[in-house]
Amino acid sequence: MQHEHPDDRYRARTHTARARTHAEFSSQFAGTWGQAVIHGLKLVAVATVSLLAIFLPGLLVVSSALPVWRALAARTQAVRMLAGVNAAVVGLLASALYDPVWIGAIHGSKDFAIAVIAFVGLMTARCPPLLAVVWCVLASLLRGYWP
């Protein structure tokens, strides 16, 4: 019987992680690296330290930029410019929502009704997002019984 080398498991996990988003890849890489590098210590503790080592530099950069951000937010011209940037980001997010989510999930009028009810519940009734998700799942499971 051939034994699997720890490096083979590490390579398989990193190749699998490449298909995922960057944040998922970073966290999986850090956790896997922590497990693969040090075998004698507690693996969970090493994986946690590795995970912190991956994300701590970004957190420090963001926290160091906060005073500059506050000074920038005090200028009206900069606020107008950032409003335009925010509008562009909303447009990108809307296009990202349309292609995989809308095309993959809305197949007919029943699906559209489920989505509209969830959206109205989120926007007007201020229901919790988890409740909207539960509504969508249950209604999707039961939609075959609707006339």
PDB file of C-alpha atoms in Angstrom:
ATOM      1  CA  MET A   1       0.000   0.000   0.000  1.00  0.00           C
ATOM      2  CA  GLN A   2       1.396   3.361  -1.021  1.00  0.00           C
ATOM      3  CA  HIS A   3       1.364   6.111   1.599  1.00  0.00           C
ATOM      4  CA  GLU A   4       0.414   9.625   0.613  1.00  0.00           C
ATOM      5  CA  HIS A   5       3.106  12.196   1.226  1.00  0.00           C
ATOM      6  CA  PRO A   6       2.019  15.367   3.118  1.00  0.00           C
ATOM      7  CA  ASP A   7       3.338  17.493   0.241  1.00  0.00           C
ATOM      8  CA  ASP A   8       1.009  15.680  -2.175  1.00  0.00           C
ATOM      9  CA  ARG A   9      -1.994  16.572  -0.018  1.00  0.00           C
ATOM     10  CA  TYR A  10      -0.738  20.159   0.173  1.00  0.00           C
ATOM     11  CA  ARG A  11      -0.399  20.390  -3.609  1.00  0.00           C
ATOM     12  CA  ALA A  12      -3.840  18.896  -4.151  1.00  0.00           C
ATOM     13  CA  ARG A  13      -5.432  21.379  -1.764  1.00  0.00           C
ATOM     14  CA  THR A  14      -3.720  24.393  -3.322  1.00  0.00           C
ATOM     15  CA  HIS A  15      -4.686  23.310  -6.844  1.00  0.00           C
ATOM     16  CA  THR A  16      -8.271  22.880  -5.693  1.00  0.00           C
ATOM     17  CA  ALA A  17      -8.175  26.289  -4.043  1.00  0.00           C
ATOM     18  CA  ARG A  18      -7.141  28.013  -7.257  1.00  0.00           C
ATOM     19  CA  ALA A  19     -10.671  27.638  -8.547  1.00  0.00           C
ATOM     20  CA  ARG A  20     -12.044  29.566  -5.580  1.00  0.00           C
ATOM     21  CA  THR A  21     -12.075  33.236  -4.732  1.00  0.00           C
ATOM     22  CA  HIS A  22      -8.967  34.989  -3.464  1.00  0.00           C
ATOM     23  CA  ALA A  23     -10.123  35.230   0.152  1.00  0.00           C
ATOM     24  CA  GLU A  24     -11.022  31.551   0.258  1.00  0.00           C
ATOM     25  CA  PHE A  25      -7.711  30.662  -1.370  1.00  0.00           C
ATOM     26  CA  SER A  26      -5.734  32.765   1.107  1.00  0.00           C
ATOM     27  CA  SER A  27      -7.422  31.245   4.115  1.00  0.00           C
ATOM     28  CA  GLN A  28      -7.153  27.707   2.790  1.00  0.00           C
ATOM     29  CA  PHE A  29      -3.520  28.263   1.840  1.00  0.00           C
ATOM     30  CA  ALA A  30      -2.687  29.612   5.278  1.00  0.00           C
ATOM     31  CA  GLY A  31      -4.453  26.808   7.077  1.00  0.00           C
ATOM     32  CA  THR A  32      -2.997  24.117   4.837  1.00  0.00           C
ATOM     33  CA  TRP A  33       0.474  25.601   5.021  1.00  0.00           C
ATOM     34  CA  GLY A  34       0.284  25.623   8.784  1.00  0.00           C
ATOM     35  CA  GLN A  35      -0.700  21.969   8.825  1.00  0.00           C
ATOM     36  CA  ALA A  36       1.836  20.871   6.226  1.00  0.00           C
ATOM     37  CA  VAL A  37       4.941  22.686   7.480  1.00  0.00           C
ATOM     38  CA  ILE A  38       4.992  21.852  11.161  1.00  0.00           C
ATOM     39  CA  HIS A  39       3.983  18.311  12.040  1.00  0.00           C
ATOM     40  CA  GLY A  40       5.023  18.180  15.699  1.00  0.00           C
ATOM     41  CA  LEU A  41       2.954  21.087  17.075  1.00  0.00           C
ATOM     42  CA  LYS A  42      -0.769  21.406  17.527  1.00  0.00           C
ATOM     43  CA  LEU A  43      -2.001  21.678  13.951  1.00  0.00           C
ATOM     44  CA  VAL A  44      -4.988  23.895  14.724  1.00  0.00           C
ATOM     45  CA  ALA A  45      -2.816  26.430  16.561  1.00  0.00           C
ATOM     46  CA  VAL A  46      -0.262  26.552  13.753  1.00  0.00           C
ATOM     47  CA  ALA A  47      -2.998  26.883  11.135  1.00  0.00           C
ATOM     48  CA  THR A  48      -4.556  29.755  13.123  1.00  0.00           C
ATOM     49  CA  VAL A  49      -1.236  31.583  13.390  1.00  0.00           C
ATOM     50  CA  SER A  50      -0.674  31.065   9.666  1.00  0.00           C
ATOM     51  CA  LEU A  51      -4.128  32.428   8.893  1.00  0.00           C
ATOM     52  CA  LEU A  52      -3.426  35.524  10.979  1.00  0.00           C
ATOM     53  CA  ALA A  53      -0.074  35.945   9.235  1.00  0.00           C
ATOM     54  CA  ILE A  54      -1.837  36.025   5.872  1.00  0.00           C
ATOM     55  CA  PHE A  55      -4.496  38.595   6.794  1.00  0.00           C
ATOM     56  CA  LEU A  56      -2.720  40.775   9.384  1.00  0.00           C
ATOM     57  CA  PRO A  57      -0.665  42.849   6.876  1.00  0.00           C
ATOM     58  CA  GLY A  58      -3.797  43.893   4.987  1.00  0.00           C
ATOM     59  CA  LEU A  59      -5.535  44.799   8.214  1.00  0.00           C
ATOM     60  CA  LEU A  60      -2.567  46.916   9.278  1.00  0.00           C
ATOM     61  CA  VAL A  61      -2.473  48.733   5.924  1.00  0.00           C
ATOM     62  CA  VAL A  62      -6.189  49.546   6.126  1.00  0.00           C
ATOM     63  CA  SER A  63      -5.934  50.732   9.722  1.00  0.00           C
ATOM     64  CA  SER A  64      -2.955  52.948   8.898  1.00  0.00           C
ATOM     65  CA  ALA A  65      -4.867  54.543   6.012  1.00  0.00           C
ATOM     66  CA  LEU A  66      -7.840  55.591   8.175  1.00  0.00           C
ATOM     67  CA  PRO A  67      -6.473  59.064   9.083  1.00  0.00           C
ATOM     68  CA  VAL A  68      -5.839  59.796   5.406  1.00  0.00           C
ATOM     69  CA  TRP A  69      -9.333  58.552   4.575  1.00  0.00           C
ATOM     70  CA  ARG A  70     -10.889  60.867   7.173  1.00  0.00           C
ATOM     71  CA  ALA A  71      -8.967  63.850   5.790  1.00  0.00           C
ATOM     72  CA  LEU A  72     -10.082  62.941   2.281  1.00  0.00           C
ATOM     73  CA  ALA A  73     -13.706  62.601   3.383  1.00  0.00           C
ATOM     74  CA  ALA A  74     -13.631  66.186   4.702  1.00  0.00           C
ATOM     75  CA  ARG A  75     -13.160  67.585   1.169  1.00  0.00           C
ATOM     76  CA  THR A  76     -16.377  68.000  -0.835  1.00  0.00           C
ATOM     77  CA  GLN A  77     -14.663  67.472  -4.198  1.00  0.00           C
ATOM     78  CA  ALA A  78     -13.170  64.193  -3.027  1.00  0.00           C
ATOM     79  CA  VAL A  79     -16.556  63.074  -1.686  1.00  0.00           C
ATOM     80  CA  ARG A  80     -18.128  63.725  -5.109  1.00  0.00           C
ATOM     81  CA  MET A  81     -15.346  61.796  -6.804  1.00  0.00           C
ATOM     82  CA  LEU A  82     -15.799  58.845  -4.441  1.00  0.00           C
ATOM     83  CA  ALA A  83     -19.560  58.910  -5.107  1.00  0.00           C
ATOM     84  CA  GLY A  84     -18.773  58.374  -8.793  1.00  0.00           C
ATOM     85  CA  VAL A  85     -16.419  55.522  -7.952  1.00  0.00           C
ATOM     86  CA  ASN A  86     -19.117  53.976  -5.765  1.00  0.00           C
ATOM     87  CA  ALA A  87     -21.607  54.218  -8.636  1.00  0.00           C
ATOM     88  CA  ALA A  88     -19.165  52.379 -10.902  1.00  0.00           C
ATOM     89  CA  VAL A  89     -18.704  49.653  -8.296  1.00  0.00           C
ATOM     90  CA  VAL A  90     -22.482  49.275  -7.958  1.00  0.00           C
ATOM     91  CA  GLY A  91     -22.676  48.839 -11.737  1.00  0.00           C
ATOM     92  CA  LEU A  92     -20.023  46.127 -11.651  1.00  0.00           C
ATOM     93  CA  LEU A  93     -21.801  44.355  -8.819  1.00  0.00           C
ATOM     94  CA  ALA A  94     -25.106  44.543 -10.688  1.00  0.00           C
ATOM     95  CA  SER A  95     -23.539  42.946 -13.755  1.00  0.00           C
ATOM     96  CA  ALA A  96     -21.979  40.254 -11.579  1.00  0.00           C
ATOM     97  CA  LEU A  97     -25.386  39.618 -10.010  1.00  0.00           C
ATOM     98  CA  TYR A  98     -27.106  39.357 -13.366  1.00  0.00           C
ATOM     99  CA  ASP A  99     -24.908  36.829 -15.122  1.00  0.00           C
ATOM    100  CA  PRO A 100     -24.372  33.965 -12.679  1.00  0.00           C
ATOM    101  CA  VAL A 101     -27.210  34.613 -10.218  1.00  0.00           C
ATOM    102  CA  TRP A 102     -30.124  35.870 -12.302  1.00  0.00           C
ATOM    103  CA  ILE A 103     -29.494  33.637 -15.315  1.00  0.00           C
ATOM    104  CA  GLY A 104     -28.814  30.615 -13.131  1.00  0.00           C
ATOM    105  CA  ALA A 105     -31.694  31.065 -10.672  1.00  0.00           C
ATOM    106  CA  ILE A 106     -34.633  32.822 -12.364  1.00  0.00           C
ATOM    107  CA  HIS A 107     -36.169  30.416 -14.875  1.00  0.00           C
ATOM    108  CA  GLY A 108     -39.782  31.517 -14.869  1.00  0.00           C
ATOM    109  CA  SER A 109     -42.486  33.576 -13.254  1.00  0.00           C
ATOM    110  CA  LYS A 110     -42.534  31.499 -10.055  1.00  0.00           C
ATOM    111  CA  ASP A 111     -38.814  32.076  -9.499  1.00  0.00           C
ATOM    112  CA  PHE A 112     -39.285  35.762 -10.230  1.00  0.00           C
ATOM    113  CA  ALA A 113     -42.112  35.982  -7.669  1.00  0.00           C
ATOM    114  CA  ILE A 114     -39.958  34.289  -5.005  1.00  0.00           C
ATOM    115  CA  ALA A 115     -37.108  36.733  -5.660  1.00  0.00           C
ATOM    116  CA  VAL A 116     -39.419  39.791  -5.642  1.00  0.00           C
ATOM    117  CA  ILE A 117     -41.011  38.771  -2.347  1.00  0.00           C
ATOM    118  CA  ALA A 118     -37.578  38.295  -0.776  1.00  0.00           C
ATOM    119  CA  PHE A 119     -36.387  41.652  -2.148  1.00  0.00           C
ATOM    120  CA  VAL A 120     -39.477  43.509  -0.910  1.00  0.00           C
ATOM    121  CA  GLY A 121     -39.075  41.850   2.478  1.00  0.00           C
ATOM    122  CA  LEU A 122     -35.467  42.989   2.685  1.00  0.00           C
ATOM    123  CA  MET A 123     -36.061  46.539   1.461  1.00  0.00           C
ATOM    124  CA  THR A 124     -39.394  47.568   2.950  1.00  0.00           C
ATOM    125  CA  ALA A 125     -40.073  45.244   5.869  1.00  0.00           C
ATOM    126  CA  ARG A 126     -36.383  45.186   6.901  1.00  0.00           C
ATOM    127  CA  CYS A 127     -36.533  41.448   7.543  1.00  0.00           C
ATOM    128  CA  PRO A 128     -33.212  39.784   8.399  1.00  0.00           C
ATOM    129  CA  PRO A 129     -31.244  38.427   5.405  1.00  0.00           C
ATOM    130  CA  LEU A 130     -31.268  34.950   6.918  1.00  0.00           C
ATOM    131  CA  LEU A 131     -35.078  35.008   6.877  1.00  0.00           C
ATOM    132  CA  ALA A 132     -35.026  35.999   3.200  1.00  0.00           C
ATOM    133  CA  VAL A 133     -32.672  33.109   2.420  1.00  0.00           C
ATOM    134  CA  VAL A 134     -34.882  30.654   4.314  1.00  0.00           C
ATOM    135  CA  TRP A 135     -37.915  32.004   2.434  1.00  0.00           C
ATOM    136  CA  CYS A 136     -36.188  31.544  -0.933  1.00  0.00           C
ATOM    137  CA  VAL A 137     -35.087  27.994  -0.137  1.00  0.00           C
ATOM    138  CA  LEU A 138     -38.461  26.870   1.206  1.00  0.00           C
ATOM    139  CA  ALA A 139     -40.421  28.547  -1.574  1.00  0.00           C
ATOM    140  CA  SER A 140     -38.111  27.022  -4.199  1.00  0.00           C
ATOM    141  CA  LEU A 141     -38.613  23.577  -2.720  1.00  0.00           C
ATOM    142  CA  LEU A 142     -42.393  24.029  -2.618  1.00  0.00           C
ATOM    143  CA  ARG A 143     -42.827  25.772  -5.986  1.00  0.00           C
ATOM    144  CA  GLY A 144     -43.538  22.471  -7.704  1.00  0.00           C
ATOM    145  CA  TYR A 145     -46.767  22.256  -5.709  1.00  0.00           C
ATOM    146  CA  TRP A 146     -47.987  25.692  -6.803  1.00  0.00           C
ATOM    147  CA  PRO A 147     -50.685  25.759  -9.493  1.00  0.00           C
TER     148      PRO A 147
END
